[in-house]
XYZ file of C-alpha atoms in Angstrom:
239
model
C 57.458 124.870 114.722
C 58.791 121.768 116.538
C 59.432 119.694 113.386
C 61.359 122.548 111.770
C 63.567 123.137 114.818
C 64.159 119.424 115.337
C 65.082 118.971 111.687
C 67.463 121.932 111.766
C 69.368 120.874 114.877
C 69.592 117.241 113.851
C 70.923 118.291 110.457
C 73.640 120.328 112.181
C 74.572 117.519 114.599
C 74.536 114.426 112.396
C 74.806 115.955 108.931
C 78.568 115.393 108.703
C 78.233 111.733 109.710
C 75.544 111.292 107.084
C 78.009 112.530 104.474
C 80.565 110.007 105.774
C 77.992 107.211 105.615
C 77.013 108.005 102.042
C 80.575 108.575 100.787
C 82.053 105.509 102.526
C 79.155 103.333 101.405
C 79.568 104.519 97.815
C 83.323 103.839 97.896
C 82.943 100.357 99.380
C 80.271 99.504 96.815
C 82.540 100.725 94.014
C 85.565 98.620 95.024
C 85.642 94.984 93.913
C 85.769 92.663 96.930
C 88.227 90.380 95.084
C 90.587 93.320 94.631
C 90.117 94.333 98.267
C 91.064 90.821 99.390
C 94.076 90.769 97.078
C 92.917 87.814 94.968
C 94.418 89.451 91.887
C 97.877 89.356 93.502
C 97.952 86.218 95.662
C 96.388 82.850 94.853
C 94.787 81.349 97.942
C 92.184 79.158 96.219
C 94.289 76.616 94.362
C 94.704 73.391 96.342
C 97.941 71.526 95.601
C 97.509 67.831 94.847
C 99.504 65.185 96.681
C 102.330 63.970 94.416
C 101.542 60.548 92.977
C 105.045 59.212 93.608
C 104.818 59.789 97.383
C 103.231 57.123 99.572
C 101.461 58.422 102.654
C 102.250 57.099 106.107
C 99.629 55.248 108.134
C 97.367 57.931 109.552
C 96.199 55.685 112.395
C 99.803 55.264 113.521
C 100.278 59.019 113.415
C 97.126 59.520 115.491
C 98.307 56.985 118.055
C 101.651 58.739 118.255
C 99.943 62.082 118.787
C 98.166 60.788 121.887
C 94.547 60.725 122.959
C 93.999 64.466 122.569
C 93.860 64.372 118.741
C 90.489 65.659 117.512
C 90.820 65.808 113.724
C 93.372 65.349 110.948
C 93.873 67.046 107.594
C 96.238 66.073 104.787
C 97.796 69.076 103.074
C 100.668 69.824 100.747
C 103.151 72.360 102.098
C 105.987 73.371 99.768
C 105.573 70.252 97.670
C 105.461 67.686 100.465
C 102.409 66.098 102.145
C 101.795 67.024 105.757
C 99.355 65.687 108.352
C 97.877 68.619 110.242
C 96.399 67.390 113.521
C 94.078 69.496 115.629
C 94.576 68.560 119.273
C 93.376 69.927 122.564
C 96.806 71.453 123.102
C 96.963 73.052 119.647
C 97.938 72.242 116.062
C 100.660 69.655 115.402
C 102.362 68.820 112.101
C 103.620 65.422 110.934
C 105.453 64.503 107.777
C 103.008 62.826 105.428
C 105.481 60.280 104.103
C 107.331 59.308 107.299
C 104.743 60.061 109.960
C 107.322 61.883 112.069
C 106.602 65.169 113.800
C 107.869 68.244 111.962
C 108.361 71.792 113.250
C 106.281 74.757 112.215
C 107.294 76.694 109.120
C 110.272 79.012 109.412
C 110.600 82.570 108.161
C 112.303 81.361 104.994
C 109.567 78.794 104.371
C 106.837 81.365 104.980
C 108.498 83.673 102.466
C 108.665 80.855 99.924
C 104.978 80.032 100.471
C 104.020 83.657 99.865
C 106.313 83.910 96.828
C 104.839 80.731 95.350
C 101.281 82.069 95.736
C 102.197 85.401 94.110
C 100.399 85.918 90.766
C 100.864 89.668 90.392
C 102.924 91.378 87.731
C 106.631 90.715 88.215
C 108.045 89.099 91.322
C 108.981 91.793 93.833
C 111.410 91.134 96.642
C 109.946 90.514 100.082
C 110.901 90.665 103.747
C 109.530 88.517 106.572
C 108.594 89.582 110.090
C 107.226 87.660 113.068
C 103.812 88.903 114.282
C 102.673 87.991 117.791
C 99.969 90.571 118.530
C 96.849 91.481 116.595
C 96.328 94.844 114.936
C 93.751 96.552 112.763
C 95.553 95.041 109.783
C 95.481 91.434 110.989
C 93.394 89.633 113.622
C 93.844 86.065 112.470
C 95.744 83.118 113.918
C 98.744 84.168 115.977
C 101.662 84.007 115.952
C 102.170 84.351 112.210
C 104.698 85.474 109.630
C 104.110 88.727 107.764
C 105.703 88.687 104.339
C 105.969 92.227 102.975
C 106.168 92.637 99.203
C 107.800 95.639 97.567
C 105.057 96.041 94.968
C 103.099 99.185 94.133
C 100.152 98.068 96.310
C 102.360 97.425 99.372
C 101.077 93.876 99.699
C 101.431 92.028 103.013
C 100.850 88.276 103.142
C 100.232 86.649 106.524
C 101.324 83.012 106.794
C 100.484 80.893 109.840
C 102.881 78.505 111.551
C 101.178 75.638 109.715
C 101.955 77.174 106.326
C 98.494 78.506 105.535
C 97.994 81.939 103.986
C 95.632 83.508 106.502
C 95.241 86.985 105.004
C 96.389 89.315 102.249
C 96.531 93.036 102.903
C 96.972 95.633 100.173
C 96.696 99.384 99.815
C 93.186 98.879 98.469
C 92.275 96.830 101.534
C 93.644 99.522 103.863
C 91.602 102.196 102.078
C 88.512 100.005 102.313
C 89.165 99.269 106.004
C 89.634 102.978 106.783
C 86.283 103.893 105.290
C 84.687 100.851 106.916
C 85.815 102.192 110.298
C 84.231 105.551 109.466
C 81.073 103.834 108.272
C 80.486 101.824 111.464
C 81.893 104.592 113.698
C 84.566 102.371 115.238
C 87.599 104.547 114.663
C 90.151 102.414 116.520
C 89.442 98.719 115.878
C 87.287 98.976 112.728
C 85.172 95.943 113.648
C 82.512 96.804 116.244
C 79.239 97.921 114.664
C 77.220 97.691 117.883
C 78.507 100.879 119.494
C 76.249 103.436 121.158
C 77.687 106.038 118.786
C 76.368 104.185 115.771
C 73.000 103.493 117.395
C 72.549 107.111 118.487
C 73.426 108.565 115.092
C 71.314 105.969 113.280
C 68.283 106.894 115.393
C 69.126 110.567 114.879
C 69.226 110.025 111.108
C 65.871 108.268 111.242
C 64.366 111.114 113.262
C 65.884 113.608 110.832
C 64.200 111.854 107.929
C 60.842 111.670 109.706
C 60.988 115.345 110.673
C 61.835 116.261 107.087
C 58.872 114.208 105.847
C 56.542 116.047 108.236
C 57.866 119.394 107.017
C 57.433 118.305 103.404
C 53.792 117.380 103.973
C 53.115 120.593 105.869
C 54.633 122.729 103.132
C 53.377 120.794 100.118
C 52.130 123.057 97.257
C 48.581 121.711 97.270
C 48.196 122.733 100.907
C 49.335 126.263 100.071
C 46.944 126.409 97.134
C 44.026 125.277 99.275
C 44.901 127.784 101.978
C 45.196 130.683 99.516
C 41.934 129.846 97.727
C 39.942 129.617 100.886
C 41.625 132.369 102.808
C 39.684 135.436 101.499
C 35.827 135.604 101.485
C 34.013 136.042 98.169
C 32.623 139.591 97.454
C 28.849 139.730 97.201
C 27.257 141.379 94.148
C 25.016 144.303 94.849
C-alpha cells in the first residue's frame, strides 16, 4: 500500500525533527518573553528626565555646527547629563546638551556605569567590560559596542552602544531560548534564517506525513471493517 509505505518512511526520516519542533515550541511557549529579554534584571524602559536646573544649548546652533549632513536630532540623558544625539550621513555624533560642544562616545567605564545603573536584579554583582567589534549569535546589534558581563547566577551580559544606549540584554534563559529557536527553524549556526531549504523540505515532509496518516486512518476506520465483514460472506438459503 503506497500510503502505508510513504507514511512509514517519512516517519523514519522526519520523525526526530518533529520531536524537536514540538519540544522546542513547547519550551519557547513556556518561557516568559520578559524573562528571556532580561527585563527582570535590567531596566531598559525607564526614560530619564532632563534635570530642571540645566538649560539646554541652542539646537539650531548645534545643527549648524554639525554641518549640512545632519538628518535628525534626539535629546537624551546619559549618566545624568543631557546629550544631543545627531544622526548624520557619516554616522551618529554626540554633543553636550548644555554647552553644545561635541563629546566623545562613551568609554568602557561609562558603559559599565550605564549597565550598573540599569541593573534591577537582586544584589549588585561585579562586572567586567569588553569591546565587541564583530557580530555573533549572541549579539547582532549596533557595532562596535561594549559588552558588560555581570557575575550573577544568570550570567547576564549587557550590550551598550557607543552612544550610551542599552542595545541588548543576554541571559542564560535567553541563550537556552535561542538554542531551541535555532533547532526549531533548523538554522543551527546563525539561529535567524527561517527560509532555509531544510526547513521547507521538512515542513512539506511533515505535511505529507500527516496527509498519508489521514488516508490510512480513513482506510482502516472501524466502520469500514464492519461493513466489509458483514457483506463479505453470502447468506445461507433455507431449504
